[in-house]
Amino acid sequence: MAERPYIVGNWKMFGTRAMLSEARAIDRAAQRYMKVEVAVAPPYTLIHAVHREAEQIGVGAQDCHPGAEGPHTGDINAAMVADAGAKFVIVGHSERRQDHGETNELINAKIDSAIEAGLRVILCCGESLETRDAGDAEAFVLGQIKSALGSFEDPAERLTIAYEPIWAIGTGRTATSADIEAMHKAIRGLLDETYGPDASADVRILYGGSVKPGNAKEILSLPEVGGALVGGASLSAESFLGIVVAASETEDA
């Protein structure tokens, strides 16, 4: 597995310029935890501003349009977010799949566009409660990932996977350590099978199911959990840095 855990804050549809103070605090504190790779994905409107503030943390986008320039009012493509200062893009997030009906085919097109623009990709995957209760969680998640893997010739350089069980986000139901470990192990097996153990070893698999300072250390200590994709807890430097500290402590253990 990759040497440094990867802690990524997804600010979703939160944040105006007033949030730059949080970004500055995250960036300055991250300089004290060099064993952890830290990044944030603010809304499009803040990518350039956060990029200018950041000395240590990575800055990314939450999504991108799959096409080049064209008549797509309101859309922003991968080249545009790269030009604003983004170094990575999140694709396939469950909220995009649910709210916008995004298919695996569309997500694959976004991945190809992101790679063409020189961006790294965080590919999200995850199952609903109905799928898990039906016993189909693993097959469903691996199917989501398989559909995208053909885009990556050098997965270690470009690909991060984020497993986010939809049923454990804001529902009051929690994924157990056994649930997380089993799914991450299955994902690692698919990566090894596709690329070979050597090529896939540095592809980090993040967990994204309501990670908070209070549960971060337990989750990040699990086998094949290479970091976290953090939602609400990333909006405050204090709470987000609690997760960064937990990641650092797992490296010291």
PDB file of C-alpha atoms in Angstrom:
ATOM      1  CA  MET A   1       0.000   0.000   0.000  1.00  0.00           C
ATOM      2  CA  ALA A   2       1.151   3.581  -0.587  1.00  0.00           C
ATOM      3  CA  GLU A   3       3.406   5.055   2.076  1.00  0.00           C
ATOM      4  CA  ARG A   4       1.312   8.077   3.058  1.00  0.00           C
ATOM      5  CA  PRO A   5      -2.385   8.042   3.911  1.00  0.00           C
ATOM      6  CA  TYR A   6      -4.458  10.412   1.786  1.00  0.00           C
ATOM      7  CA  ILE A   7      -7.027  12.590   3.552  1.00  0.00           C
ATOM      8  CA  VAL A   8      -9.282  14.513   1.159  1.00  0.00           C
ATOM      9  CA  GLY A   9     -11.936  17.035   2.161  1.00  0.00           C
ATOM     10  CA  ASN A  10     -14.961  17.282  -0.135  1.00  0.00           C
ATOM     11  CA  TRP A  11     -16.627  20.612   0.607  1.00  0.00           C
ATOM     12  CA  LYS A  12     -19.607  19.796  -1.627  1.00  0.00           C
ATOM     13  CA  MET A  13     -21.947  22.792  -2.126  1.00  0.00           C
ATOM     14  CA  PHE A  14     -20.585  24.727   0.820  1.00  0.00           C
ATOM     15  CA  GLY A  15     -18.206  27.633   0.883  1.00  0.00           C
ATOM     16  CA  THR A  16     -17.769  31.253  -0.067  1.00  0.00           C
ATOM     17  CA  ARG A  17     -14.623  33.367   0.248  1.00  0.00           C
ATOM     18  CA  ALA A  18     -15.199  33.402   4.002  1.00  0.00           C
ATOM     19  CA  MET A  19     -14.091  29.735   3.955  1.00  0.00           C
ATOM     20  CA  LEU A  20     -10.607  30.693   2.816  1.00  0.00           C
ATOM     21  CA  SER A  21      -9.632  31.122   6.448  1.00  0.00           C
ATOM     22  CA  GLU A  22     -10.412  27.429   7.003  1.00  0.00           C
ATOM     23  CA  ALA A  23      -8.342  26.507   3.951  1.00  0.00           C
ATOM     24  CA  ARG A  24      -5.416  28.541   5.258  1.00  0.00           C
ATOM     25  CA  ALA A  25      -5.654  26.882   8.666  1.00  0.00           C
ATOM     26  CA  ILE A  26      -5.771  23.411   7.091  1.00  0.00           C
ATOM     27  CA  ASP A  27      -2.798  24.206   4.883  1.00  0.00           C
ATOM     28  CA  ARG A  28      -0.639  25.602   7.661  1.00  0.00           C
ATOM     29  CA  ALA A  29      -1.410  22.720   9.990  1.00  0.00           C
ATOM     30  CA  ALA A  30      -0.798  20.116   7.273  1.00  0.00           C
ATOM     31  CA  GLN A  31       2.821  21.277   7.181  1.00  0.00           C
ATOM     32  CA  ARG A  32       3.229  19.711  10.618  1.00  0.00           C
ATOM     33  CA  TYR A  33       1.962  16.306   9.456  1.00  0.00           C
ATOM     34  CA  MET A  34       4.137  15.453   6.491  1.00  0.00           C
ATOM     35  CA  LYS A  35       3.447  11.734   6.882  1.00  0.00           C
ATOM     36  CA  VAL A  36      -0.067  12.452   5.599  1.00  0.00           C
ATOM     37  CA  GLU A  37      -1.071  13.749   2.168  1.00  0.00           C
ATOM     38  CA  VAL A  38      -3.863  16.294   2.659  1.00  0.00           C
ATOM     39  CA  ALA A  39      -6.144  17.803   0.020  1.00  0.00           C
ATOM     40  CA  VAL A  40      -9.449  19.623  -0.335  1.00  0.00           C
ATOM     41  CA  ALA A  41     -11.981  19.846  -3.145  1.00  0.00           C
ATOM     42  CA  PRO A  42     -13.809  23.161  -2.749  1.00  0.00           C
ATOM     43  CA  PRO A  43     -16.624  24.346  -5.025  1.00  0.00           C
ATOM     44  CA  TYR A  44     -15.561  25.505  -8.485  1.00  0.00           C
ATOM     45  CA  THR A  45     -15.760  29.147  -7.398  1.00  0.00           C
ATOM     46  CA  LEU A  46     -13.010  28.670  -4.810  1.00  0.00           C
ATOM     47  CA  ILE A  47     -10.559  26.398  -6.638  1.00  0.00           C
ATOM     48  CA  HIS A  48      -8.315  29.223  -7.825  1.00  0.00           C
ATOM     49  CA  ALA A  49      -8.458  31.078  -4.505  1.00  0.00           C
ATOM     50  CA  VAL A  50      -7.631  27.978  -2.442  1.00  0.00           C
ATOM     51  CA  HIS A  51      -4.880  27.048  -4.887  1.00  0.00           C
ATOM     52  CA  ARG A  52      -3.303  30.470  -4.340  1.00  0.00           C
ATOM     53  CA  GLU A  53      -3.502  30.066  -0.560  1.00  0.00           C
ATOM     54  CA  ALA A  54      -2.170  26.500  -0.457  1.00  0.00           C
ATOM     55  CA  GLU A  55       1.505  25.868   0.171  1.00  0.00           C
ATOM     56  CA  GLN A  56       1.188  22.251   1.255  1.00  0.00           C
ATOM     57  CA  ILE A  57      -2.255  20.784   0.595  1.00  0.00           C
ATOM     58  CA  GLY A  58      -3.535  19.546  -2.747  1.00  0.00           C
ATOM     59  CA  VAL A  59      -6.504  21.252  -4.378  1.00  0.00           C
ATOM     60  CA  GLY A  60      -9.032  19.504  -6.579  1.00  0.00           C
ATOM     61  CA  ALA A  61     -12.460  19.709  -8.168  1.00  0.00           C
ATOM     62  CA  GLN A  62     -15.623  17.876  -7.205  1.00  0.00           C
ATOM     63  CA  ASP A  63     -16.640  17.017 -10.770  1.00  0.00           C
ATOM     64  CA  CYS A  64     -16.048  17.914 -14.401  1.00  0.00           C
ATOM     65  CA  HIS A  65     -17.918  17.826 -17.693  1.00  0.00           C
ATOM     66  CA  PRO A  66     -16.600  15.078 -20.006  1.00  0.00           C
ATOM     67  CA  GLY A  67     -16.381  17.240 -23.113  1.00  0.00           C
ATOM     68  CA  ALA A  68     -14.107  19.871 -24.528  1.00  0.00           C
ATOM     69  CA  GLU A  69     -15.183  23.458 -25.064  1.00  0.00           C
ATOM     70  CA  GLY A  70     -18.679  23.785 -26.432  1.00  0.00           C
ATOM     71  CA  PRO A  71     -22.253  24.935 -26.004  1.00  0.00           C
ATOM     72  CA  HIS A  72     -22.858  23.475 -22.534  1.00  0.00           C
ATOM     73  CA  THR A  73     -24.227  26.303 -20.440  1.00  0.00           C
ATOM     74  CA  GLY A  74     -23.253  26.081 -16.796  1.00  0.00           C
ATOM     75  CA  ASP A  75     -20.803  23.204 -17.253  1.00  0.00           C
ATOM     76  CA  ILE A  76     -17.066  23.223 -16.506  1.00  0.00           C
ATOM     77  CA  ASN A  77     -14.697  20.783 -18.169  1.00  0.00           C
ATOM     78  CA  ALA A  78     -11.512  19.138 -16.934  1.00  0.00           C
ATOM     79  CA  ALA A  79      -9.183  21.537 -18.744  1.00  0.00           C
ATOM     80  CA  MET A  80     -10.924  24.469 -17.053  1.00  0.00           C
ATOM     81  CA  VAL A  81     -10.562  23.086 -13.531  1.00  0.00           C
ATOM     82  CA  ALA A  82      -6.917  22.261 -14.241  1.00  0.00           C
ATOM     83  CA  ASP A  83      -6.401  25.816 -15.449  1.00  0.00           C
ATOM     84  CA  ALA A  84      -7.931  27.096 -12.190  1.00  0.00           C
ATOM     85  CA  GLY A  85      -5.325  25.168 -10.205  1.00  0.00           C
ATOM     86  CA  ALA A  86      -6.936  21.782  -9.559  1.00  0.00           C
ATOM     87  CA  LYS A  87      -4.618  18.783  -9.548  1.00  0.00           C
ATOM     88  CA  PHE A  88      -7.302  16.116  -9.204  1.00  0.00           C
ATOM     89  CA  VAL A  89     -11.011  15.637  -9.746  1.00  0.00           C
ATOM     90  CA  ILE A  90     -13.602  13.549  -7.915  1.00  0.00           C
ATOM     91  CA  VAL A  91     -15.798  11.531 -10.279  1.00  0.00           C
ATOM     92  CA  GLY A  92     -18.741   9.219  -9.694  1.00  0.00           C
ATOM     93  CA  HIS A  93     -19.676  10.524  -6.255  1.00  0.00           C
ATOM     94  CA  SER A  94     -22.900   8.959  -5.012  1.00  0.00           C
ATOM     95  CA  GLU A  95     -24.606  12.349  -4.927  1.00  0.00           C
ATOM     96  CA  ARG A  96     -23.782  12.892  -8.594  1.00  0.00           C
ATOM     97  CA  ARG A  97     -25.020   9.421  -9.463  1.00  0.00           C
ATOM     98  CA  GLN A  98     -28.246   9.919  -7.497  1.00  0.00           C
ATOM     99  CA  ASP A  99     -29.023  13.591  -8.067  1.00  0.00           C
ATOM    100  CA  HIS A 100     -27.966  13.749 -11.713  1.00  0.00           C
ATOM    101  CA  GLY A 101     -28.509  10.197 -12.889  1.00  0.00           C
ATOM    102  CA  GLU A 102     -24.871   9.720 -13.830  1.00  0.00           C
ATOM    103  CA  THR A 103     -24.118   6.369 -15.448  1.00  0.00           C
ATOM    104  CA  ASN A 104     -20.891   4.397 -15.507  1.00  0.00           C
ATOM    105  CA  GLU A 105     -20.536   5.355 -19.180  1.00  0.00           C
ATOM    106  CA  LEU A 106     -20.702   9.076 -18.388  1.00  0.00           C
ATOM    107  CA  ILE A 107     -18.286   8.669 -15.501  1.00  0.00           C
ATOM    108  CA  ASN A 108     -15.839   6.854 -17.780  1.00  0.00           C
ATOM    109  CA  ALA A 109     -15.991   9.751 -20.246  1.00  0.00           C
ATOM    110  CA  LYS A 110     -15.226  12.167 -17.403  1.00  0.00           C
ATOM    111  CA  ILE A 111     -12.248  10.053 -16.375  1.00  0.00           C
ATOM    112  CA  ASP A 112     -10.847  10.077 -19.910  1.00  0.00           C
ATOM    113  CA  SER A 113     -11.266  13.849 -20.058  1.00  0.00           C
ATOM    114  CA  ALA A 114      -9.580  14.298 -16.685  1.00  0.00           C
ATOM    115  CA  ILE A 115      -6.606  12.180 -17.704  1.00  0.00           C
ATOM    116  CA  GLU A 116      -6.291  14.122 -20.952  1.00  0.00           C
ATOM    117  CA  ALA A 117      -6.164  17.334 -18.891  1.00  0.00           C
ATOM    118  CA  GLY A 118      -3.388  15.939 -16.685  1.00  0.00           C
ATOM    119  CA  LEU A 119      -5.536  15.489 -13.583  1.00  0.00           C
ATOM    120  CA  ARG A 120      -5.461  12.704 -11.039  1.00  0.00           C
ATOM    121  CA  VAL A 121      -8.796  10.976 -10.466  1.00  0.00           C
ATOM    122  CA  ILE A 122     -10.609   9.970  -7.288  1.00  0.00           C
ATOM    123  CA  LEU A 123     -13.163   7.407  -8.440  1.00  0.00           C
ATOM    124  CA  CYS A 124     -16.075   6.978  -6.032  1.00  0.00           C
ATOM    125  CA  CYS A 125     -18.028   3.773  -5.691  1.00  0.00           C
ATOM    126  CA  GLY A 126     -20.593   2.465  -3.236  1.00  0.00           C
ATOM    127  CA  GLU A 127     -23.840   0.619  -2.807  1.00  0.00           C
ATOM    128  CA  SER A 128     -27.309   1.474  -1.547  1.00  0.00           C
ATOM    129  CA  LEU A 129     -28.966  -0.134   1.456  1.00  0.00           C
ATOM    130  CA  GLU A 130     -31.173  -2.216  -0.836  1.00  0.00           C
ATOM    131  CA  THR A 131     -28.159  -3.586  -2.680  1.00  0.00           C
ATOM    132  CA  ARG A 132     -26.341  -4.442   0.542  1.00  0.00           C
ATOM    133  CA  ASP A 133     -29.370  -6.106   2.117  1.00  0.00           C
ATOM    134  CA  ALA A 134     -29.800  -8.165  -1.044  1.00  0.00           C
ATOM    135  CA  GLY A 135     -26.266  -9.496  -0.633  1.00  0.00           C
ATOM    136  CA  ASP A 136     -25.032  -7.890  -3.842  1.00  0.00           C
ATOM    137  CA  ALA A 137     -22.797  -5.154  -2.406  1.00  0.00           C
ATOM    138  CA  GLU A 138     -19.439  -6.534  -3.452  1.00  0.00           C
ATOM    139  CA  ALA A 139     -20.461  -7.433  -6.992  1.00  0.00           C
ATOM    140  CA  PHE A 140     -22.117  -4.043  -7.456  1.00  0.00           C
ATOM    141  CA  VAL A 141     -19.133  -2.030  -6.245  1.00  0.00           C
ATOM    142  CA  LEU A 142     -16.611  -4.067  -8.210  1.00  0.00           C
ATOM    143  CA  GLY A 143     -18.778  -3.615 -11.287  1.00  0.00           C
ATOM    144  CA  GLN A 144     -18.646   0.155 -10.864  1.00  0.00           C
ATOM    145  CA  ILE A 145     -14.864   0.036 -10.648  1.00  0.00           C
ATOM    146  CA  LYS A 146     -14.330  -2.450 -13.477  1.00  0.00           C
ATOM    147  CA  SER A 147     -16.158  -0.182 -15.885  1.00  0.00           C
ATOM    148  CA  ALA A 148     -13.568   2.544 -15.295  1.00  0.00           C
ATOM    149  CA  LEU A 149     -10.260   0.716 -15.014  1.00  0.00           C
ATOM    150  CA  GLY A 150      -9.580   0.592 -18.732  1.00  0.00           C
ATOM    151  CA  SER A 151      -8.839   4.316 -18.659  1.00  0.00           C
ATOM    152  CA  PHE A 152      -5.706   3.917 -16.537  1.00  0.00           C
ATOM    153  CA  GLU A 153      -2.403   2.778 -18.007  1.00  0.00           C
ATOM    154  CA  ASP A 154      -0.475   3.890 -14.930  1.00  0.00           C
ATOM    155  CA  PRO A 155      -2.932   3.531 -12.038  1.00  0.00           C
ATOM    156  CA  ALA A 156      -0.476   4.423  -9.287  1.00  0.00           C
ATOM    157  CA  GLU A 157       0.110   7.874 -10.781  1.00  0.00           C
ATOM    158  CA  ARG A 158      -3.460   8.760 -11.652  1.00  0.00           C
ATOM    159  CA  LEU A 159      -6.000   6.672  -9.708  1.00  0.00           C
ATOM    160  CA  THR A 160      -7.400   6.749  -6.193  1.00  0.00           C
ATOM    161  CA  ILE A 161     -10.557   4.838  -5.295  1.00  0.00           C
ATOM    162  CA  ALA A 162     -12.988   6.041  -2.633  1.00  0.00           C
ATOM    163  CA  TYR A 163     -15.467   3.526  -1.240  1.00  0.00           C
ATOM    164  CA  GLU A 164     -18.517   5.311   0.145  1.00  0.00           C
ATOM    165  CA  PRO A 165     -21.333   3.043   1.328  1.00  0.00           C
ATOM    166  CA  ILE A 166     -24.385   5.174   0.598  1.00  0.00           C
ATOM    167  CA  TRP A 167     -26.356   3.468   3.351  1.00  0.00           C
ATOM    168  CA  ALA A 168     -23.861   4.649   5.997  1.00  0.00           C
ATOM    169  CA  ILE A 169     -23.881   8.348   5.104  1.00  0.00           C
ATOM    170  CA  GLY A 170     -26.224  10.500   7.173  1.00  0.00           C
ATOM    171  CA  THR A 171     -28.581   7.604   7.903  1.00  0.00           C
ATOM    172  CA  GLY A 172     -27.628   6.757  11.451  1.00  0.00           C
ATOM    173  CA  ARG A 173     -26.554   3.308  10.296  1.00  0.00           C
ATOM    174  CA  THR A 174     -22.829   2.653  10.573  1.00  0.00           C
ATOM    175  CA  ALA A 175     -20.543   0.412   8.577  1.00  0.00           C
ATOM    176  CA  THR A 176     -18.648  -1.940  10.879  1.00  0.00           C
ATOM    177  CA  SER A 177     -14.918  -2.452  10.702  1.00  0.00           C
ATOM    178  CA  ALA A 178     -15.636  -5.868   9.209  1.00  0.00           C
ATOM    179  CA  ASP A 179     -17.830  -4.308   6.492  1.00  0.00           C
ATOM    180  CA  ILE A 180     -15.129  -1.815   5.565  1.00  0.00           C
ATOM    181  CA  GLU A 181     -12.293  -4.312   5.682  1.00  0.00           C
ATOM    182  CA  ALA A 182     -14.132  -6.832   3.513  1.00  0.00           C
ATOM    183  CA  MET A 183     -14.984  -4.311   0.785  1.00  0.00           C
ATOM    184  CA  HIS A 184     -11.525  -2.757   0.689  1.00  0.00           C
ATOM    185  CA  LYS A 185      -9.983  -6.218   0.482  1.00  0.00           C
ATOM    186  CA  ALA A 186     -12.261  -7.056  -2.456  1.00  0.00           C
ATOM    187  CA  ILE A 187     -11.314  -3.813  -4.218  1.00  0.00           C
ATOM    188  CA  ARG A 188      -7.615  -4.519  -3.675  1.00  0.00           C
ATOM    189  CA  GLY A 189      -8.106  -7.969  -5.143  1.00  0.00           C
ATOM    190  CA  LEU A 190      -9.682  -6.482  -8.265  1.00  0.00           C
ATOM    191  CA  LEU A 191      -6.811  -4.003  -8.672  1.00  0.00           C
ATOM    192  CA  ASP A 192      -4.230  -6.768  -8.249  1.00  0.00           C
ATOM    193  CA  GLU A 193      -6.053  -8.915 -10.776  1.00  0.00           C
ATOM    194  CA  THR A 194      -6.293  -6.071 -13.291  1.00  0.00           C
ATOM    195  CA  TYR A 195      -2.829  -4.520 -13.035  1.00  0.00           C
ATOM    196  CA  GLY A 196      -0.760  -7.005 -11.058  1.00  0.00           C
ATOM    197  CA  PRO A 197       0.231  -6.562  -7.409  1.00  0.00           C
ATOM    198  CA  ASP A 198       3.285  -4.427  -8.136  1.00  0.00           C
ATOM    199  CA  ALA A 199       1.519  -1.907 -10.366  1.00  0.00           C
ATOM    200  CA  SER A 200      -1.542  -1.616  -8.148  1.00  0.00           C
ATOM    201  CA  ALA A 201       0.187  -1.525  -4.767  1.00  0.00           C
ATOM    202  CA  ASP A 202       0.314   2.278  -4.629  1.00  0.00           C
ATOM    203  CA  VAL A 203      -3.318   2.833  -5.611  1.00  0.00           C
ATOM    204  CA  ARG A 204      -4.879   4.102  -2.410  1.00  0.00           C
ATOM    205  CA  ILE A 205      -8.378   3.028  -1.415  1.00  0.00           C
ATOM    206  CA  LEU A 206     -10.082   5.683   0.700  1.00  0.00           C
ATOM    207  CA  TYR A 207     -13.083   5.201   2.938  1.00  0.00           C
ATOM    208  CA  GLY A 208     -15.852   7.772   2.683  1.00  0.00           C
ATOM    209  CA  GLY A 209     -18.668   6.825   5.025  1.00  0.00           C
ATOM    210  CA  SER A 210     -19.117   9.668   7.550  1.00  0.00           C
ATOM    211  CA  VAL A 211     -15.516   9.764   8.767  1.00  0.00           C
ATOM    212  CA  LYS A 212     -15.082  11.991  11.827  1.00  0.00           C
ATOM    213  CA  PRO A 213     -12.296  12.664  14.341  1.00  0.00           C
ATOM    214  CA  GLY A 214     -13.906  10.240  16.770  1.00  0.00           C
ATOM    215  CA  ASN A 215     -13.879   7.222  14.435  1.00  0.00           C
ATOM    216  CA  ALA A 216     -11.003   8.089  12.107  1.00  0.00           C
ATOM    217  CA  LYS A 217      -8.196   6.259  13.885  1.00  0.00           C
ATOM    218  CA  GLU A 218     -10.112   2.982  14.039  1.00  0.00           C
ATOM    219  CA  ILE A 219     -11.056   3.195  10.358  1.00  0.00           C
ATOM    220  CA  LEU A 220      -7.643   4.307   9.129  1.00  0.00           C
ATOM    221  CA  SER A 221      -5.963   1.463  11.013  1.00  0.00           C
ATOM    222  CA  LEU A 222      -7.845  -1.161   9.004  1.00  0.00           C
ATOM    223  CA  PRO A 223      -6.039  -3.161   6.311  1.00  0.00           C
ATOM    224  CA  GLU A 224      -6.230  -1.623   2.825  1.00  0.00           C
ATOM    225  CA  VAL A 225      -7.709   1.668   4.063  1.00  0.00           C
ATOM    226  CA  GLY A 226      -5.316   4.169   2.532  1.00  0.00           C
ATOM    227  CA  GLY A 227      -7.057   7.313   3.698  1.00  0.00           C
ATOM    228  CA  ALA A 228     -10.449   9.005   3.848  1.00  0.00           C
ATOM    229  CA  LEU A 229     -12.766  11.083   1.693  1.00  0.00           C
ATOM    230  CA  VAL A 230     -14.308  13.431   4.242  1.00  0.00           C
ATOM    231  CA  GLY A 231     -17.530  15.387   3.797  1.00  0.00           C
ATOM    232  CA  GLY A 232     -19.052  17.506   6.558  1.00  0.00           C
ATOM    233  CA  ALA A 233     -16.101  17.138   8.917  1.00  0.00           C
ATOM    234  CA  SER A 234     -13.825  18.821   6.348  1.00  0.00           C
ATOM    235  CA  LEU A 235     -15.670  22.156   6.515  1.00  0.00           C
ATOM    236  CA  SER A 236     -14.006  23.041   9.798  1.00  0.00           C
ATOM    237  CA  ALA A 237     -10.222  23.094  10.058  1.00  0.00           C
ATOM    238  CA  GLU A 238     -10.489  21.845  13.628  1.00  0.00           C
ATOM    239  CA  SER A 239     -12.520  18.732  12.824  1.00  0.00           C
ATOM    240  CA  PHE A 240     -10.715  17.990   9.564  1.00  0.00           C
ATOM    241  CA  LEU A 241      -7.337  18.248  11.227  1.00  0.00           C
ATOM    242  CA  GLY A 242      -8.529  15.829  13.889  1.00  0.00           C
ATOM    243  CA  ILE A 243      -8.756  13.259  11.101  1.00  0.00           C
ATOM    244  CA  VAL A 244      -5.338  14.250   9.747  1.00  0.00           C
ATOM    245  CA  VAL A 245      -3.860  13.757  13.213  1.00  0.00           C
ATOM    246  CA  ALA A 246      -5.508  10.321  13.457  1.00  0.00           C
ATOM    247  CA  ALA A 247      -3.958   9.400  10.099  1.00  0.00           C
ATOM    248  CA  SER A 248      -0.551  10.539  11.309  1.00  0.00           C
ATOM    249  CA  GLU A 249      -0.905   8.470  14.469  1.00  0.00           C
ATOM    250  CA  THR A 250      -1.675   5.334  12.460  1.00  0.00           C
ATOM    251  CA  GLU A 251       1.590   5.880  10.608  1.00  0.00           C
ATOM    252  CA  ASP A 252       3.457   6.149  13.908  1.00  0.00           C
ATOM    253  CA  ALA A 253       1.843   3.046  15.402  1.00  0.00           C
TER     254      ALA A 253
END
